[in-house]
PDB file of C-alpha atoms in Angstrom:
ATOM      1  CA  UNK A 836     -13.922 -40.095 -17.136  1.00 39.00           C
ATOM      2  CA  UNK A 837     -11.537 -37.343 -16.062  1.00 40.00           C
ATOM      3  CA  UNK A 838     -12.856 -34.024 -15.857  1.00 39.00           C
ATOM      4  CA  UNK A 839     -10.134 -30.723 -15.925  1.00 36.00           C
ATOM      5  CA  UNK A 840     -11.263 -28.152 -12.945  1.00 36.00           C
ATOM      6  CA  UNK A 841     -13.435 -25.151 -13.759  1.00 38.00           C
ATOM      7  CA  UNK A 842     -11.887 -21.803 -15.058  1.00 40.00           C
ATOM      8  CA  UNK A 843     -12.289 -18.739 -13.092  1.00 43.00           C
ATOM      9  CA  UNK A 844     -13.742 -16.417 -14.968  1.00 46.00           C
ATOM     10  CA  UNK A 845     -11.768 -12.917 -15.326  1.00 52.00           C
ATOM     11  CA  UNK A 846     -14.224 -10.766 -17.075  1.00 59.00           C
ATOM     12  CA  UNK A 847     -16.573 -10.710 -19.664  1.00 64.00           C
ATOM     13  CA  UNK A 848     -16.750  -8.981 -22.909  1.00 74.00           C
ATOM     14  CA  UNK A 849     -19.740  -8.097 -25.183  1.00 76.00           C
ATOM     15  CA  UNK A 850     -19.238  -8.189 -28.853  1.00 81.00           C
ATOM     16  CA  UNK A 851     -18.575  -5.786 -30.085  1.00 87.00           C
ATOM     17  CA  UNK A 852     -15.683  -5.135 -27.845  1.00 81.00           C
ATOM     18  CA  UNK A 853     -13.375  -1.988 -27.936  1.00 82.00           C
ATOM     19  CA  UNK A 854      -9.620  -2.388 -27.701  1.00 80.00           C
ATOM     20  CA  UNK A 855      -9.831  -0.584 -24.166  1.00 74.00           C
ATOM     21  CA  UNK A 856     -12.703  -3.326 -23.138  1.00 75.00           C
ATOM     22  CA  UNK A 857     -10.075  -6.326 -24.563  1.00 78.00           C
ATOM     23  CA  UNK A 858      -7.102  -4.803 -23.020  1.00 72.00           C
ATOM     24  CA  UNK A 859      -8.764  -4.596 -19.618  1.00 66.00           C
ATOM     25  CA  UNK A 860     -10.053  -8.082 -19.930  1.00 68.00           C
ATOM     26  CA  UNK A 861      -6.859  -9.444 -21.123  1.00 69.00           C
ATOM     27  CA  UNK A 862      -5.220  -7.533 -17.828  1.00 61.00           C
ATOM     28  CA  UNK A 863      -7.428  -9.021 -15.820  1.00 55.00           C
ATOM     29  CA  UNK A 864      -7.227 -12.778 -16.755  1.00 59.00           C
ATOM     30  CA  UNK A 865      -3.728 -12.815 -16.443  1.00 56.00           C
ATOM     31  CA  UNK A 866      -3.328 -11.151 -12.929  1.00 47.00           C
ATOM     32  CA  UNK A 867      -1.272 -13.858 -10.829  1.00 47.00           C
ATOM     33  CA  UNK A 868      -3.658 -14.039  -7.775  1.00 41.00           C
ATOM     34  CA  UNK A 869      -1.318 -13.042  -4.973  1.00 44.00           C
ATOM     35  CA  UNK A 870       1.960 -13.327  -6.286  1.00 49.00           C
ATOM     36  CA  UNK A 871       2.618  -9.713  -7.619  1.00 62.00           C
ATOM     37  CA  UNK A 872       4.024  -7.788  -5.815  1.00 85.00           C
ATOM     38  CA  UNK A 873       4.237  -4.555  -8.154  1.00 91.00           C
ATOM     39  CA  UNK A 874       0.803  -2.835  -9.757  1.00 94.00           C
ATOM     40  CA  UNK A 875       1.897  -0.069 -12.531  1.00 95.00           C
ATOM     41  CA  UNK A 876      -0.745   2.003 -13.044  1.00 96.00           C
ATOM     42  CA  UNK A 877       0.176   3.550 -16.740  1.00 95.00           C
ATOM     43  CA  UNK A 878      -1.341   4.593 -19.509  1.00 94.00           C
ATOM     44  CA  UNK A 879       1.342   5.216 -21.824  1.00 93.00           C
ATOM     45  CA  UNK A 880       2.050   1.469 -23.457  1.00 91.00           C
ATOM     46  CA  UNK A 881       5.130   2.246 -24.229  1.00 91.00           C
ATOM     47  CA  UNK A 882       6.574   3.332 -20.868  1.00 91.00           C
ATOM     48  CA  UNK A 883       4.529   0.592 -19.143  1.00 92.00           C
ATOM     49  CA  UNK A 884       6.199  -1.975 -21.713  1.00 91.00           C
ATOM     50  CA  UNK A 885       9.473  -0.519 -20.232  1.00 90.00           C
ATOM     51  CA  UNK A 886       9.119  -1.110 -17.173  1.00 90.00           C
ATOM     52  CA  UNK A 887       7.502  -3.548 -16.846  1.00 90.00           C
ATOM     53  CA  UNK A 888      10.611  -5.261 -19.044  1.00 90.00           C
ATOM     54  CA  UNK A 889      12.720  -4.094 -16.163  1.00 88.00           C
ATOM     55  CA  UNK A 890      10.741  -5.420 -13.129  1.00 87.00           C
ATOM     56  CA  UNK A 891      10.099  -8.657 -14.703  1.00 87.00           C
ATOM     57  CA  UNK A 892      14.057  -8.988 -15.365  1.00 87.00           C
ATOM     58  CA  UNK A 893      14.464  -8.384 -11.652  1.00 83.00           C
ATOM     59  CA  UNK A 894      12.089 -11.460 -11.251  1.00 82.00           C
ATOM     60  CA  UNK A 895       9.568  -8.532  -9.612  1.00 83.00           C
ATOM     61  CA  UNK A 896       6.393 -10.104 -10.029  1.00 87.00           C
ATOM     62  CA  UNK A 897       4.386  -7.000 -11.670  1.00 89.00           C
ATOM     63  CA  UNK A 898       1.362  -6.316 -13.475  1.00 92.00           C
ATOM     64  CA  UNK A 899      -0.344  -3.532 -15.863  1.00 94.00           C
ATOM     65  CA  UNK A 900      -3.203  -1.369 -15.431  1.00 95.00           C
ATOM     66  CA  UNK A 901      -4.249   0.713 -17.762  1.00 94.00           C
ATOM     67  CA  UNK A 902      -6.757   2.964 -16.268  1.00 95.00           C
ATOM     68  CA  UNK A 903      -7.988   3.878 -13.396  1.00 95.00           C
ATOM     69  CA  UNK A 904     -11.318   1.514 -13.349  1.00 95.00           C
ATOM     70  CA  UNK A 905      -8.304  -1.394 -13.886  1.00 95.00           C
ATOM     71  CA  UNK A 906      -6.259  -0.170 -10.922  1.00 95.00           C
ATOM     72  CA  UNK A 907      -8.760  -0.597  -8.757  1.00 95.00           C
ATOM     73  CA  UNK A 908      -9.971  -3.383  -9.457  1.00 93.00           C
ATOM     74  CA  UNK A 909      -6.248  -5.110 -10.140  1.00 93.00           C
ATOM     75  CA  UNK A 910      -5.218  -3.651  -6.521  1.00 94.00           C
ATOM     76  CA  UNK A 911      -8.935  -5.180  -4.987  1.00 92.00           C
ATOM     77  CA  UNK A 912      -7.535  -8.971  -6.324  1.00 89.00           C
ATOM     78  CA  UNK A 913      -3.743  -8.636  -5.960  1.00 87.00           C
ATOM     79  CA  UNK A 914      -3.263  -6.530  -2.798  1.00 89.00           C
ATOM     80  CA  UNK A 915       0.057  -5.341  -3.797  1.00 92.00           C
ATOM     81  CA  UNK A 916       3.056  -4.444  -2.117  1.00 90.00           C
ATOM     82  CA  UNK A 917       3.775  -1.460  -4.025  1.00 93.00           C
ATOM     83  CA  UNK A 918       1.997   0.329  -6.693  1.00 95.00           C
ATOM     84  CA  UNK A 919       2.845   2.857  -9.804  1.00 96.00           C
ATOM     85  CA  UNK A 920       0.610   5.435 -10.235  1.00 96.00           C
ATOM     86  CA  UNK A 921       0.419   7.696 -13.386  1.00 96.00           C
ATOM     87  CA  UNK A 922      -1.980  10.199 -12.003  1.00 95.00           C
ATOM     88  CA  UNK A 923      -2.882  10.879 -15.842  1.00 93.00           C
ATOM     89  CA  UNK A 924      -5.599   8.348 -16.789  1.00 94.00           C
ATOM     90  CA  UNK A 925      -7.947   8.031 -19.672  1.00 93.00           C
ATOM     91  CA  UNK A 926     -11.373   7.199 -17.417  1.00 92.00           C
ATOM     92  CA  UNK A 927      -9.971   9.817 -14.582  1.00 87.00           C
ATOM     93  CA  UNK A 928      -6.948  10.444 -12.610  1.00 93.00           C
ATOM     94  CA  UNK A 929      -4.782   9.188  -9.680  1.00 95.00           C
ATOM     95  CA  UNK A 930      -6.788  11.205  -7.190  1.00 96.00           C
ATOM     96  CA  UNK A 931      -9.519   9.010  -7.785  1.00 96.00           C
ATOM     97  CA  UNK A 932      -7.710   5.606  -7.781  1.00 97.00           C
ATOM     98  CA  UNK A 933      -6.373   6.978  -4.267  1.00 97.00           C
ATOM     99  CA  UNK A 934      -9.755   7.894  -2.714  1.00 97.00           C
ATOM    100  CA  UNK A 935     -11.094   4.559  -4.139  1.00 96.00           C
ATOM    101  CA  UNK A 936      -8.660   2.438  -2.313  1.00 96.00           C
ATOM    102  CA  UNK A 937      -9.247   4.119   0.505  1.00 95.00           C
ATOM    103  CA  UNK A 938     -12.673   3.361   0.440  1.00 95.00           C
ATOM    104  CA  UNK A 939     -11.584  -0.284   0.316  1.00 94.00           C
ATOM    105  CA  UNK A 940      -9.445  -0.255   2.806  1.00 92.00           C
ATOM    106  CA  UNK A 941      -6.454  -1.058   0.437  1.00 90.00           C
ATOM    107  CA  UNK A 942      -3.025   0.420   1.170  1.00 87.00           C
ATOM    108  CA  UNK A 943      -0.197  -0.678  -0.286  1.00 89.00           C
ATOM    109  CA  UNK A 944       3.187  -0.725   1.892  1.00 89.00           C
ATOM    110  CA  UNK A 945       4.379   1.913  -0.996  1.00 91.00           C
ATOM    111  CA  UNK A 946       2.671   3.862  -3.242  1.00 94.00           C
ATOM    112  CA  UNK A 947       4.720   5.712  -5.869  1.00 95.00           C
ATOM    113  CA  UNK A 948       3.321   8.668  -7.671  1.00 96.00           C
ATOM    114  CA  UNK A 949       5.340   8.715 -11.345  1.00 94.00           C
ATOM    115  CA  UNK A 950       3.683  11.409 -12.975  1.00 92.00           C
ATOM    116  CA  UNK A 951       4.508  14.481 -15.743  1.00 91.00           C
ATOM    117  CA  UNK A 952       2.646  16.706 -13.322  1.00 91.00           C
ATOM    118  CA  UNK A 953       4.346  18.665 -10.067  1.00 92.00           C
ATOM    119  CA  UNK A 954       1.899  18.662  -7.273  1.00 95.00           C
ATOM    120  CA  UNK A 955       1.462  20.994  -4.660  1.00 95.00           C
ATOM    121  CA  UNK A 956       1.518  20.416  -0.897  1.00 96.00           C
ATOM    122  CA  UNK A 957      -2.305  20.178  -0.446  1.00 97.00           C
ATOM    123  CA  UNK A 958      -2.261  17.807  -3.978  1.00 97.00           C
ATOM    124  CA  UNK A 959       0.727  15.558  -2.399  1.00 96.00           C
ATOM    125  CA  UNK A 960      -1.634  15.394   0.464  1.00 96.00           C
ATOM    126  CA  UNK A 961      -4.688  14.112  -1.593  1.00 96.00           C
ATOM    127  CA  UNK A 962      -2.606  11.348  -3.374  1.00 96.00           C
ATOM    128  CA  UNK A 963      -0.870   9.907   0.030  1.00 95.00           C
ATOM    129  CA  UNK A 964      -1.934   6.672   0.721  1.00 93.00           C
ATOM    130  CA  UNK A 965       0.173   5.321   3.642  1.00 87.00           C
ATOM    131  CA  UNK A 966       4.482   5.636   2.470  1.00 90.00           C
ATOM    132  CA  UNK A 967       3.955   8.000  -0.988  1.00 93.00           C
ATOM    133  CA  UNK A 968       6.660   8.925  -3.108  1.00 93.00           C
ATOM    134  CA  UNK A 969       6.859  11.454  -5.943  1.00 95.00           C
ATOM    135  CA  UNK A 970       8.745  11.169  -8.986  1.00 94.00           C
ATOM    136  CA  UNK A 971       8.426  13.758 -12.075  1.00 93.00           C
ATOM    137  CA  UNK A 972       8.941  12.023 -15.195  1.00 91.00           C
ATOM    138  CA  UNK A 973      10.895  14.862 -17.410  1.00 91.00           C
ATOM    139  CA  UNK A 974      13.713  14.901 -14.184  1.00 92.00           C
ATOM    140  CA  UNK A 975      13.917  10.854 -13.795  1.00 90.00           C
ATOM    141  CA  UNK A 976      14.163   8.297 -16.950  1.00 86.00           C
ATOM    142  CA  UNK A 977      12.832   5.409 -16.584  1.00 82.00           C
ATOM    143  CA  UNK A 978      16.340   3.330 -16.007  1.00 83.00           C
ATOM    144  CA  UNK A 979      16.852   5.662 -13.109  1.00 88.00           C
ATOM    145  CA  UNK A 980      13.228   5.647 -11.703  1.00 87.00           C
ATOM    146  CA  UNK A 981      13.617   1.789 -12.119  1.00 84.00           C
ATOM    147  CA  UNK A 982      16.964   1.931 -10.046  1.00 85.00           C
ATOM    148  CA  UNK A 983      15.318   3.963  -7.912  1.00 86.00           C
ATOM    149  CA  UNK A 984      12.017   1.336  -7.539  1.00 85.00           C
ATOM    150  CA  UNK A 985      14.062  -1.312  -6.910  1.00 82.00           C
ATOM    151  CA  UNK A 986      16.187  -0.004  -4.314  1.00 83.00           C
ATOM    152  CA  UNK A 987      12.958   0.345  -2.703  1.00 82.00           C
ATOM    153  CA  UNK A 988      11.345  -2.998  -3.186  1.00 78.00           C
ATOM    154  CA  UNK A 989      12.957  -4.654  -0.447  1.00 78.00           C
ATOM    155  CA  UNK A 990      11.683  -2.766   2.380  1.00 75.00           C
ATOM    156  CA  UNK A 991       8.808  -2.735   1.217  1.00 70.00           C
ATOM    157  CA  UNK A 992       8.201  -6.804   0.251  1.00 63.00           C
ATOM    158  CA  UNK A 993       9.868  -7.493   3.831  1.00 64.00           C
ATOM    159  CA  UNK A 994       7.128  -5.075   5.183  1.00 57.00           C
TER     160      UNK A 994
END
C-alpha cells in the first residue's frame, strides 16, 4: 500500500465563512513557501489583479494580501524580498503592518509604500522599514509604478 504525504494545513475556516475569511484562507494555501519574492499588500481587487498580471508576466514570483492581518502573516511565511503596501486596509492600516513586522524582526530588502495618501515627514518616518519608497497613486498608473517596481527588483533579489 502506497500512502500520498500529509497536506500542510493553511488555515481553517468555520462554517459559516465570510468571503473575507475564504479569501484569506484561499491566500494563504496558495503562498509558494519561499519562492516569492514580491508581497502586494492591496485591498483594491482590481488594482491587485493588475499587478499582480504584470509581475507574474515578468516571471516575479508574487503574492496577494488583502489586509493587514494577511500581510503579516503572508510576510511571517514568505520572507519576501520586497513588499507593496497600500497603507489603506479594511482591518487597519500600513502603520500597523509596519510596526508588526518590526516586532518580528521581518524587513524586507524593499518596502514600497503605494498609497492614495501623501505622508508627511514624521508619517514617512513611521512607515520606513529598512529601503522605503513612496509612490502616490493619482501621480503614477499602475504600468508606470510597475516599470518603476521592476526596475527595482533586481537590486533588491541580488540583495
Amino acid at each position: 500500500r502506497v500512502e500520498s504525504p500529509p497536506r500542510a494545513v493553511a488555515d481553517w475556516i468555520t462554517k459559516p465563512a465570510s468571503t473575507d475569511e475564504i479569501a484569506r484562507a484561499l491566500s494563504l494555501a496558495q503562498v509558494p513557501s519561499q519562492a516569492s519574492r514580491v508581497l502586494v499588500v492591496e485591498d483594491d481587487f482590481g488594482l491587485a489583479d493588475v499587478l499582480l498580471e504584470q509581475l507574474h508576466r515578468d516571471s516575479i514570483p508574487a503574492v496577494h494580501a488583502r489586509t493587514g492581518r494577511q500581510a503579516i502573516e503572508m510576510a511571517t511565511r514568505v520572507r519576501p524580498a520586497l513588499i507593496v503596501l497600500d497603507v489603506g486596509l479594511p482591518d487597519g492600516d500600513g502603520f500597523a503592518v509596519v510596526e508588526a513586522l518590526r516586532e518580528r524582526n521581518i524587513a524586507p530588502h524593499a518596502l514600497v509604500v503605494y498609497s492614495a495618501l501623501e505622508f508627511d515627514e514624521e508619517e514617512r518616518e513611521r512607515l520606513r522599514l529598512g529601503r522605503t519608497d513612496f509612490f502616490t497613486k493619482s501621480r503614477v498608473s499602475p504600468t508606470d509604478f510597475h516599470r518603476r517596481l521592476a526596475s527595482m527588483l533586481p537590486e533588491v533579489t541580488a540583495a
